[in-house]
Amino acid sequence: LGLLCFKDLTVPGTTITFNMDSHVEAMANNSFGSCSGIKKLELPPVDSLGEYAFSNCSALTEVKFDPRSNIKVLPAGLFANCGLVSIEIPATVREIGDSVFQGCAALNNVTFEEGSQLTKMGENVFGRCTSLTNLVLPENVTTVGMSIINGCTRLESITLSKNLMRVTSESNGYTVSMFSGCTALESIYVPKDSIYFRSVGGVLYDLAKTIIYCFPQAKDPAGFKLPDTIISIEQEAFFG
């Protein structure tokens, strides 16, 4: 599908139907950008998606990927500012680019297909997803970008992947926590077999409990005592 091929279709209730026996090798950048009349898309088998392909589709609440698809990357801004309520990310996806779901204010359910191969997530992937209350990262994720959940003001809990290497990023000499702007966050969970982190009572530490990374902003501090093993407190660890 070519560049901008369906862009700006604004007639309410617009339906685009694909032959599900077809096979789409690639959808170009902005191919469905700002199609504010589309409510639902069921995609045929597809191998590659372009940047901002479905961005600003404000009425789009549901997208279904065909299980025969072989999508490796969800590129930058793919669903930015859409009306998505729920999304299941295909197991074949290995990388999620910057701002893929940024501004999807109605998005309240994100799941990853069983057997997820996802290892890398960019910056602001879920930025300003203000309806999201819970997020579980697949176990193979090793890298997440700065402010991945920034502005998720209803996010109450997040479960990190066991292979995640960092929860902070450097920006202009300042350490930025991936949990910035999560004002409702109460708990951070970590699998027991995590390689780099551990969680105690929803508070995030390094594996040896010598560094505290985050005391969730909405967690009740009553009765909390800093462990005697702590030798370092990360920037923004007690922010808010």
PDB file of C-alpha atoms in Angstrom:
ATOM      1  CA  LEU A   1       0.000   0.000   0.000  1.00  0.00           C
ATOM      2  CA  GLY A   2       1.442   3.343  -1.043  1.00  0.00           C
ATOM      3  CA  LEU A   3       2.280   6.513   0.844  1.00  0.00           C
ATOM      4  CA  LEU A   4      -0.826   8.375   2.119  1.00  0.00           C
ATOM      5  CA  CYS A   5      -3.074   6.037   0.095  1.00  0.00           C
ATOM      6  CA  PHE A   6      -6.095   6.341   2.422  1.00  0.00           C
ATOM      7  CA  LYS A   7      -5.070   9.443   4.372  1.00  0.00           C
ATOM      8  CA  ASP A   8      -7.756  11.822   5.667  1.00  0.00           C
ATOM      9  CA  LEU A   9     -10.826   9.646   5.071  1.00  0.00           C
ATOM     10  CA  THR A  10     -13.152  11.447   7.453  1.00  0.00           C
ATOM     11  CA  VAL A  11     -16.641  10.168   6.544  1.00  0.00           C
ATOM     12  CA  PRO A  12     -18.117   8.652   9.752  1.00  0.00           C
ATOM     13  CA  GLY A  13     -18.553   4.885   9.621  1.00  0.00           C
ATOM     14  CA  THR A  14     -16.101   4.393   6.762  1.00  0.00           C
ATOM     15  CA  THR A  15     -15.351   0.686   6.242  1.00  0.00           C
ATOM     16  CA  ILE A  16     -12.272  -0.646   4.485  1.00  0.00           C
ATOM     17  CA  THR A  17     -12.471  -4.351   3.668  1.00  0.00           C
ATOM     18  CA  PHE A  18      -9.475  -6.441   2.647  1.00  0.00           C
ATOM     19  CA  ASN A  19      -9.431  -9.753   0.854  1.00  0.00           C
ATOM     20  CA  MET A  20      -8.153 -11.903   3.702  1.00  0.00           C
ATOM     21  CA  ASP A  21      -6.627 -14.338   1.218  1.00  0.00           C
ATOM     22  CA  SER A  22      -4.340 -11.584  -0.055  1.00  0.00           C
ATOM     23  CA  HIS A  23      -0.858 -10.895   1.282  1.00  0.00           C
ATOM     24  CA  VAL A  24       0.421  -7.349   1.822  1.00  0.00           C
ATOM     25  CA  GLU A  25       4.188  -7.064   1.753  1.00  0.00           C
ATOM     26  CA  ALA A  26       4.281  -3.492   3.086  1.00  0.00           C
ATOM     27  CA  MET A  27       2.120  -0.547   4.118  1.00  0.00           C
ATOM     28  CA  ALA A  28       3.831   2.801   3.545  1.00  0.00           C
ATOM     29  CA  ASN A  29       4.127   5.708   5.982  1.00  0.00           C
ATOM     30  CA  ASN A  30       0.839   7.417   6.867  1.00  0.00           C
ATOM     31  CA  SER A  31      -1.149   5.046   4.662  1.00  0.00           C
ATOM     32  CA  PHE A  32      -4.222   5.459   6.898  1.00  0.00           C
ATOM     33  CA  GLY A  33      -3.150   8.638   8.705  1.00  0.00           C
ATOM     34  CA  SER A  34      -5.954  10.850  10.084  1.00  0.00           C
ATOM     35  CA  CYS A  35      -8.740   8.563   8.826  1.00  0.00           C
ATOM     36  CA  SER A  36     -11.120   9.786  11.505  1.00  0.00           C
ATOM     37  CA  GLY A  37     -14.099   7.899  10.037  1.00  0.00           C
ATOM     38  CA  ILE A  38     -12.686   4.391  10.497  1.00  0.00           C
ATOM     39  CA  LYS A  39     -13.782   2.519  13.629  1.00  0.00           C
ATOM     40  CA  LYS A  40     -12.378  -0.970  13.041  1.00  0.00           C
ATOM     41  CA  LEU A  41      -9.677  -2.559  10.900  1.00  0.00           C
ATOM     42  CA  GLU A  42      -9.071  -6.243  10.288  1.00  0.00           C
ATOM     43  CA  LEU A  43      -5.790  -6.529   8.453  1.00  0.00           C
ATOM     44  CA  PRO A  44      -4.832  -9.288   6.015  1.00  0.00           C
ATOM     45  CA  PRO A  45      -1.440 -11.020   6.362  1.00  0.00           C
ATOM     46  CA  VAL A  46       1.172  -8.247   6.285  1.00  0.00           C
ATOM     47  CA  ASP A  47       4.956  -8.201   6.649  1.00  0.00           C
ATOM     48  CA  SER A  48       5.808  -4.549   7.186  1.00  0.00           C
ATOM     49  CA  LEU A  49       4.069  -1.415   8.445  1.00  0.00           C
ATOM     50  CA  GLY A  50       5.093   2.190   7.806  1.00  0.00           C
ATOM     51  CA  GLU A  51       5.634   4.951  10.353  1.00  0.00           C
ATOM     52  CA  TYR A  52       2.461   6.732  11.493  1.00  0.00           C
ATOM     53  CA  ALA A  53       0.423   4.377   9.286  1.00  0.00           C
ATOM     54  CA  PHE A  54      -2.666   4.662  11.528  1.00  0.00           C
ATOM     55  CA  SER A  55      -1.840   7.828  13.472  1.00  0.00           C
ATOM     56  CA  ASN A  56      -4.618  10.266  14.380  1.00  0.00           C
ATOM     57  CA  CYS A  57      -7.374   7.786  13.491  1.00  0.00           C
ATOM     58  CA  SER A  58      -9.405   9.181  16.359  1.00  0.00           C
ATOM     59  CA  ALA A  59     -12.404   6.850  15.941  1.00  0.00           C
ATOM     60  CA  LEU A  60     -10.347   3.688  15.482  1.00  0.00           C
ATOM     61  CA  THR A  61     -11.076   1.526  18.527  1.00  0.00           C
ATOM     62  CA  GLU A  62     -10.013  -1.919  17.305  1.00  0.00           C
ATOM     63  CA  VAL A  63      -7.284  -3.379  15.088  1.00  0.00           C
ATOM     64  CA  LYS A  64      -6.877  -7.102  14.450  1.00  0.00           C
ATOM     65  CA  PHE A  65      -3.707  -8.596  13.003  1.00  0.00           C
ATOM     66  CA  ASP A  66      -3.972 -11.747  10.924  1.00  0.00           C
ATOM     67  CA  PRO A  67      -2.091 -14.627  12.620  1.00  0.00           C
ATOM     68  CA  ARG A  68      -0.313 -15.303   9.314  1.00  0.00           C
ATOM     69  CA  SER A  69       1.380 -11.880   9.459  1.00  0.00           C
ATOM     70  CA  ASN A  70       5.130 -11.661   9.901  1.00  0.00           C
ATOM     71  CA  ILE A  71       5.496  -8.202  11.396  1.00  0.00           C
ATOM     72  CA  LYS A  72       8.897  -7.693  13.047  1.00  0.00           C
ATOM     73  CA  VAL A  73       8.669  -3.988  13.924  1.00  0.00           C
ATOM     74  CA  LEU A  74       5.882  -1.659  15.036  1.00  0.00           C
ATOM     75  CA  PRO A  75       7.403   1.577  13.668  1.00  0.00           C
ATOM     76  CA  ALA A  76       7.363   5.075  15.172  1.00  0.00           C
ATOM     77  CA  GLY A  77       3.980   6.665  15.782  1.00  0.00           C
ATOM     78  CA  LEU A  78       2.088   3.723  14.281  1.00  0.00           C
ATOM     79  CA  PHE A  79      -1.094   4.212  16.352  1.00  0.00           C
ATOM     80  CA  ALA A  80      -0.336   7.606  17.920  1.00  0.00           C
ATOM     81  CA  ASN A  81      -3.435   9.546  18.991  1.00  0.00           C
ATOM     82  CA  CYS A  82      -5.858   6.790  17.984  1.00  0.00           C
ATOM     83  CA  GLY A  83      -9.059   5.791  19.738  1.00  0.00           C
ATOM     84  CA  LEU A  84      -7.809   2.270  20.467  1.00  0.00           C
ATOM     85  CA  VAL A  85      -9.338   0.629  23.532  1.00  0.00           C
ATOM     86  CA  SER A  86      -7.498  -2.691  23.420  1.00  0.00           C
ATOM     87  CA  ILE A  87      -4.590  -4.175  21.460  1.00  0.00           C
ATOM     88  CA  GLU A  88      -2.832  -7.539  21.263  1.00  0.00           C
ATOM     89  CA  ILE A  89       0.698  -7.285  19.927  1.00  0.00           C
ATOM     90  CA  PRO A  90       1.688 -10.205  17.677  1.00  0.00           C
ATOM     91  CA  ALA A  91       4.357 -12.625  18.892  1.00  0.00           C
ATOM     92  CA  THR A  92       6.486 -11.963  15.795  1.00  0.00           C
ATOM     93  CA  VAL A  93       7.118  -8.329  16.793  1.00  0.00           C
ATOM     94  CA  ARG A  94      10.703  -7.855  18.003  1.00  0.00           C
ATOM     95  CA  GLU A  95      10.802  -4.086  18.310  1.00  0.00           C
ATOM     96  CA  ILE A  96       8.314  -1.329  19.144  1.00  0.00           C
ATOM     97  CA  GLY A  97       9.414   2.108  17.958  1.00  0.00           C
ATOM     98  CA  ASP A  98       9.046   5.534  19.545  1.00  0.00           C
ATOM     99  CA  SER A  99       5.584   6.856  20.404  1.00  0.00           C
ATOM    100  CA  VAL A 100       3.711   3.916  18.854  1.00  0.00           C
ATOM    101  CA  PHE A 101       0.715   4.307  21.201  1.00  0.00           C
ATOM    102  CA  GLN A 102       1.413   7.813  22.455  1.00  0.00           C
ATOM    103  CA  GLY A 103      -1.749   9.794  23.129  1.00  0.00           C
ATOM    104  CA  CYS A 104      -4.104   6.794  22.905  1.00  0.00           C
ATOM    105  CA  ALA A 105      -6.168   8.133  25.787  1.00  0.00           C
ATOM    106  CA  ALA A 106      -8.801   5.347  25.679  1.00  0.00           C
ATOM    107  CA  LEU A 107      -6.322   2.455  25.622  1.00  0.00           C
ATOM    108  CA  ASN A 108      -6.944   0.373  28.749  1.00  0.00           C
ATOM    109  CA  ASN A 109      -5.778  -3.107  27.786  1.00  0.00           C
ATOM    110  CA  VAL A 110      -2.440  -4.074  26.241  1.00  0.00           C
ATOM    111  CA  THR A 111      -1.538  -7.738  25.833  1.00  0.00           C
ATOM    112  CA  PHE A 112       1.268  -9.580  24.099  1.00  0.00           C
ATOM    113  CA  GLU A 113       0.596 -12.765  22.190  1.00  0.00           C
ATOM    114  CA  GLU A 114       1.989 -15.910  23.790  1.00  0.00           C
ATOM    115  CA  GLY A 115       5.562 -16.579  22.723  1.00  0.00           C
ATOM    116  CA  SER A 116       6.361 -12.888  22.253  1.00  0.00           C
ATOM    117  CA  GLN A 117       9.775 -12.228  20.667  1.00  0.00           C
ATOM    118  CA  LEU A 118       9.800  -8.568  21.730  1.00  0.00           C
ATOM    119  CA  THR A 119      13.209  -7.364  22.968  1.00  0.00           C
ATOM    120  CA  LYS A 120      13.258  -3.592  22.439  1.00  0.00           C
ATOM    121  CA  MET A 121      10.824  -0.744  23.095  1.00  0.00           C
ATOM    122  CA  GLY A 122      11.455   2.880  22.140  1.00  0.00           C
ATOM    123  CA  GLU A 123      10.747   6.197  23.837  1.00  0.00           C
ATOM    124  CA  ASN A 124       7.241   7.292  24.868  1.00  0.00           C
ATOM    125  CA  VAL A 125       5.676   4.071  23.571  1.00  0.00           C
ATOM    126  CA  PHE A 126       2.718   4.448  25.942  1.00  0.00           C
ATOM    127  CA  GLY A 127       3.114   8.153  26.700  1.00  0.00           C
ATOM    128  CA  ARG A 128      -0.152   9.794  27.820  1.00  0.00           C
ATOM    129  CA  CYS A 129      -2.162   6.566  27.660  1.00  0.00           C
ATOM    130  CA  THR A 130      -4.304   7.925  30.466  1.00  0.00           C
ATOM    131  CA  SER A 131      -6.727   4.971  30.706  1.00  0.00           C
ATOM    132  CA  LEU A 132      -4.058   2.296  31.098  1.00  0.00           C
ATOM    133  CA  THR A 133      -4.112   0.837  34.640  1.00  0.00           C
ATOM    134  CA  ASN A 134      -1.847  -2.191  34.340  1.00  0.00           C
ATOM    135  CA  LEU A 135       1.030  -3.254  32.082  1.00  0.00           C
ATOM    136  CA  VAL A 136       2.989  -6.514  31.914  1.00  0.00           C
ATOM    137  CA  LEU A 137       6.138  -6.528  29.769  1.00  0.00           C
ATOM    138  CA  PRO A 138       7.058  -9.774  27.967  1.00  0.00           C
ATOM    139  CA  GLU A 139       9.984 -11.663  29.460  1.00  0.00           C
ATOM    140  CA  ASN A 140      12.400 -11.136  26.559  1.00  0.00           C
ATOM    141  CA  VAL A 141      12.366  -7.334  26.688  1.00  0.00           C
ATOM    142  CA  THR A 142      15.876  -6.107  27.490  1.00  0.00           C
ATOM    143  CA  THR A 143      15.694  -2.405  26.570  1.00  0.00           C
ATOM    144  CA  VAL A 144      13.079   0.329  26.998  1.00  0.00           C
ATOM    145  CA  GLY A 145      13.390   3.955  25.933  1.00  0.00           C
ATOM    146  CA  MET A 146      13.095   7.079  28.012  1.00  0.00           C
ATOM    147  CA  SER A 147       9.648   7.954  29.383  1.00  0.00           C
ATOM    148  CA  ILE A 148       8.042   4.800  27.985  1.00  0.00           C
ATOM    149  CA  ILE A 149       5.011   5.240  30.271  1.00  0.00           C
ATOM    150  CA  ASN A 150       5.305   8.971  30.913  1.00  0.00           C
ATOM    151  CA  GLY A 151       1.974  10.586  31.681  1.00  0.00           C
ATOM    152  CA  CYS A 152       0.115   7.313  32.281  1.00  0.00           C
ATOM    153  CA  THR A 153      -1.752   8.965  35.134  1.00  0.00           C
ATOM    154  CA  ARG A 154      -3.998   5.973  35.921  1.00  0.00           C
ATOM    155  CA  LEU A 155      -1.323   3.279  35.774  1.00  0.00           C
ATOM    156  CA  GLU A 156      -1.450   1.470  39.114  1.00  0.00           C
ATOM    157  CA  SER A 157       0.947  -1.392  38.514  1.00  0.00           C
ATOM    158  CA  ILE A 158       3.610  -2.533  36.091  1.00  0.00           C
ATOM    159  CA  THR A 159       5.415  -5.860  35.820  1.00  0.00           C
ATOM    160  CA  LEU A 160       8.908  -5.646  34.382  1.00  0.00           C
ATOM    161  CA  SER A 161      10.458  -8.319  32.191  1.00  0.00           C
ATOM    162  CA  LYS A 162      12.992 -10.640  33.745  1.00  0.00           C
ATOM    163  CA  ASN A 163      15.657  -9.598  31.232  1.00  0.00           C
ATOM    164  CA  LEU A 164      15.203  -5.819  31.468  1.00  0.00           C
ATOM    165  CA  MET A 165      18.605  -4.184  31.938  1.00  0.00           C
ATOM    166  CA  ARG A 166      17.781  -0.553  32.796  1.00  0.00           C
ATOM    167  CA  VAL A 167      14.901   1.517  34.170  1.00  0.00           C
ATOM    168  CA  THR A 168      16.631   4.889  33.802  1.00  0.00           C
ATOM    169  CA  SER A 169      17.983   6.914  30.888  1.00  0.00           C
ATOM    170  CA  GLU A 170      20.407   9.815  30.614  1.00  0.00           C
ATOM    171  CA  SER A 171      19.205  13.111  29.130  1.00  0.00           C
ATOM    172  CA  ASN A 172      21.370  16.239  29.144  1.00  0.00           C
ATOM    173  CA  GLY A 173      23.303  14.969  32.121  1.00  0.00           C
ATOM    174  CA  TYR A 174      20.136  14.164  34.080  1.00  0.00           C
ATOM    175  CA  THR A 175      18.908  10.698  34.991  1.00  0.00           C
ATOM    176  CA  VAL A 176      15.300  10.144  33.923  1.00  0.00           C
ATOM    177  CA  SER A 177      13.224   7.329  35.424  1.00  0.00           C
ATOM    178  CA  MET A 178      10.930   5.297  33.172  1.00  0.00           C
ATOM    179  CA  PHE A 179       8.241   5.777  35.846  1.00  0.00           C
ATOM    180  CA  SER A 180       8.115   9.584  35.577  1.00  0.00           C
ATOM    181  CA  GLY A 181       4.620  11.021  35.447  1.00  0.00           C
ATOM    182  CA  CYS A 182       2.924   7.854  36.716  1.00  0.00           C
ATOM    183  CA  THR A 183       1.108   9.598  39.544  1.00  0.00           C
ATOM    184  CA  ALA A 184      -1.220   6.653  40.350  1.00  0.00           C
ATOM    185  CA  LEU A 185       1.523   4.005  40.431  1.00  0.00           C
ATOM    186  CA  GLU A 186       1.305   1.842  43.544  1.00  0.00           C
ATOM    187  CA  SER A 187       3.383  -1.229  42.724  1.00  0.00           C
ATOM    188  CA  ILE A 188       6.275  -2.324  40.533  1.00  0.00           C
ATOM    189  CA  TYR A 189       6.557  -6.077  40.132  1.00  0.00           C
ATOM    190  CA  VAL A 190       9.563  -8.096  39.018  1.00  0.00           C
ATOM    191  CA  PRO A 191       9.724 -11.831  38.191  1.00  0.00           C
ATOM    192  CA  LYS A 192      11.593 -13.909  40.765  1.00  0.00           C
ATOM    193  CA  ASP A 193      14.136 -14.947  38.146  1.00  0.00           C
ATOM    194  CA  SER A 194      14.915 -11.345  37.154  1.00  0.00           C
ATOM    195  CA  ILE A 195      18.576 -10.847  36.247  1.00  0.00           C
ATOM    196  CA  TYR A 196      19.004  -7.222  37.360  1.00  0.00           C
ATOM    197  CA  PHE A 197      16.169  -6.140  39.690  1.00  0.00           C
ATOM    198  CA  ARG A 198      14.030  -7.181  42.592  1.00  0.00           C
ATOM    199  CA  SER A 199      10.793  -5.863  44.024  1.00  0.00           C
ATOM    200  CA  VAL A 200       9.925  -5.822  47.713  1.00  0.00           C
ATOM    201  CA  GLY A 201       6.482  -4.601  48.643  1.00  0.00           C
ATOM    202  CA  GLY A 202       6.126  -3.000  45.220  1.00  0.00           C
ATOM    203  CA  VAL A 203       9.331  -0.947  45.634  1.00  0.00           C
ATOM    204  CA  LEU A 204      12.044  -1.424  43.004  1.00  0.00           C
ATOM    205  CA  TYR A 205      15.669  -2.231  43.933  1.00  0.00           C
ATOM    206  CA  ASP A 206      18.702  -3.690  42.224  1.00  0.00           C
ATOM    207  CA  LEU A 207      19.208  -7.401  42.721  1.00  0.00           C
ATOM    208  CA  ALA A 208      21.471  -6.940  45.760  1.00  0.00           C
ATOM    209  CA  LYS A 209      19.182  -4.294  47.332  1.00  0.00           C
ATOM    210  CA  THR A 210      22.021  -1.768  47.384  1.00  0.00           C
ATOM    211  CA  ILE A 211      20.229   0.691  45.064  1.00  0.00           C
ATOM    212  CA  ILE A 212      16.653   1.902  45.284  1.00  0.00           C
ATOM    213  CA  TYR A 213      15.262   2.869  41.888  1.00  0.00           C
ATOM    214  CA  CYS A 214      11.654   3.749  42.577  1.00  0.00           C
ATOM    215  CA  PHE A 215       9.231   4.133  45.434  1.00  0.00           C
ATOM    216  CA  PRO A 216       5.940   4.364  43.486  1.00  0.00           C
ATOM    217  CA  GLN A 217       4.299   7.777  43.707  1.00  0.00           C
ATOM    218  CA  ALA A 218       0.905   6.543  44.938  1.00  0.00           C
ATOM    219  CA  LYS A 219       2.246   3.933  47.351  1.00  0.00           C
ATOM    220  CA  ASP A 220       1.426   4.511  51.013  1.00  0.00           C
ATOM    221  CA  PRO A 221       4.748   5.288  52.739  1.00  0.00           C
ATOM    222  CA  ALA A 222       3.453   4.331  56.186  1.00  0.00           C
ATOM    223  CA  GLY A 223       5.766   1.819  57.795  1.00  0.00           C
ATOM    224  CA  PHE A 224       8.362   1.946  55.044  1.00  0.00           C
ATOM    225  CA  LYS A 225      11.963   1.722  56.185  1.00  0.00           C
ATOM    226  CA  LEU A 226      14.949   2.064  53.908  1.00  0.00           C
ATOM    227  CA  PRO A 227      16.917  -1.228  53.985  1.00  0.00           C
ATOM    228  CA  ASP A 228      20.299  -1.120  55.745  1.00  0.00           C
ATOM    229  CA  THR A 229      21.903  -2.511  52.586  1.00  0.00           C
ATOM    230  CA  ILE A 230      21.173   0.633  50.542  1.00  0.00           C
ATOM    231  CA  ILE A 231      24.225   2.577  49.403  1.00  0.00           C
ATOM    232  CA  SER A 232      22.650   4.591  46.558  1.00  0.00           C
ATOM    233  CA  ILE A 233      19.289   6.298  45.876  1.00  0.00           C
ATOM    234  CA  GLU A 234      18.592   6.966  42.202  1.00  0.00           C
ATOM    235  CA  GLN A 235      17.384  10.346  40.968  1.00  0.00           C
ATOM    236  CA  GLU A 236      13.574  10.603  41.100  1.00  0.00           C
ATOM    237  CA  ALA A 237      13.415   7.474  43.307  1.00  0.00           C
ATOM    238  CA  PHE A 238      11.025   9.218  45.721  1.00  0.00           C
ATOM    239  CA  PHE A 239       9.667  11.793  43.279  1.00  0.00           C
ATOM    240  CA  GLY A 240       6.126  12.874  44.118  1.00  0.00           C
TER     241      GLY A 240
END
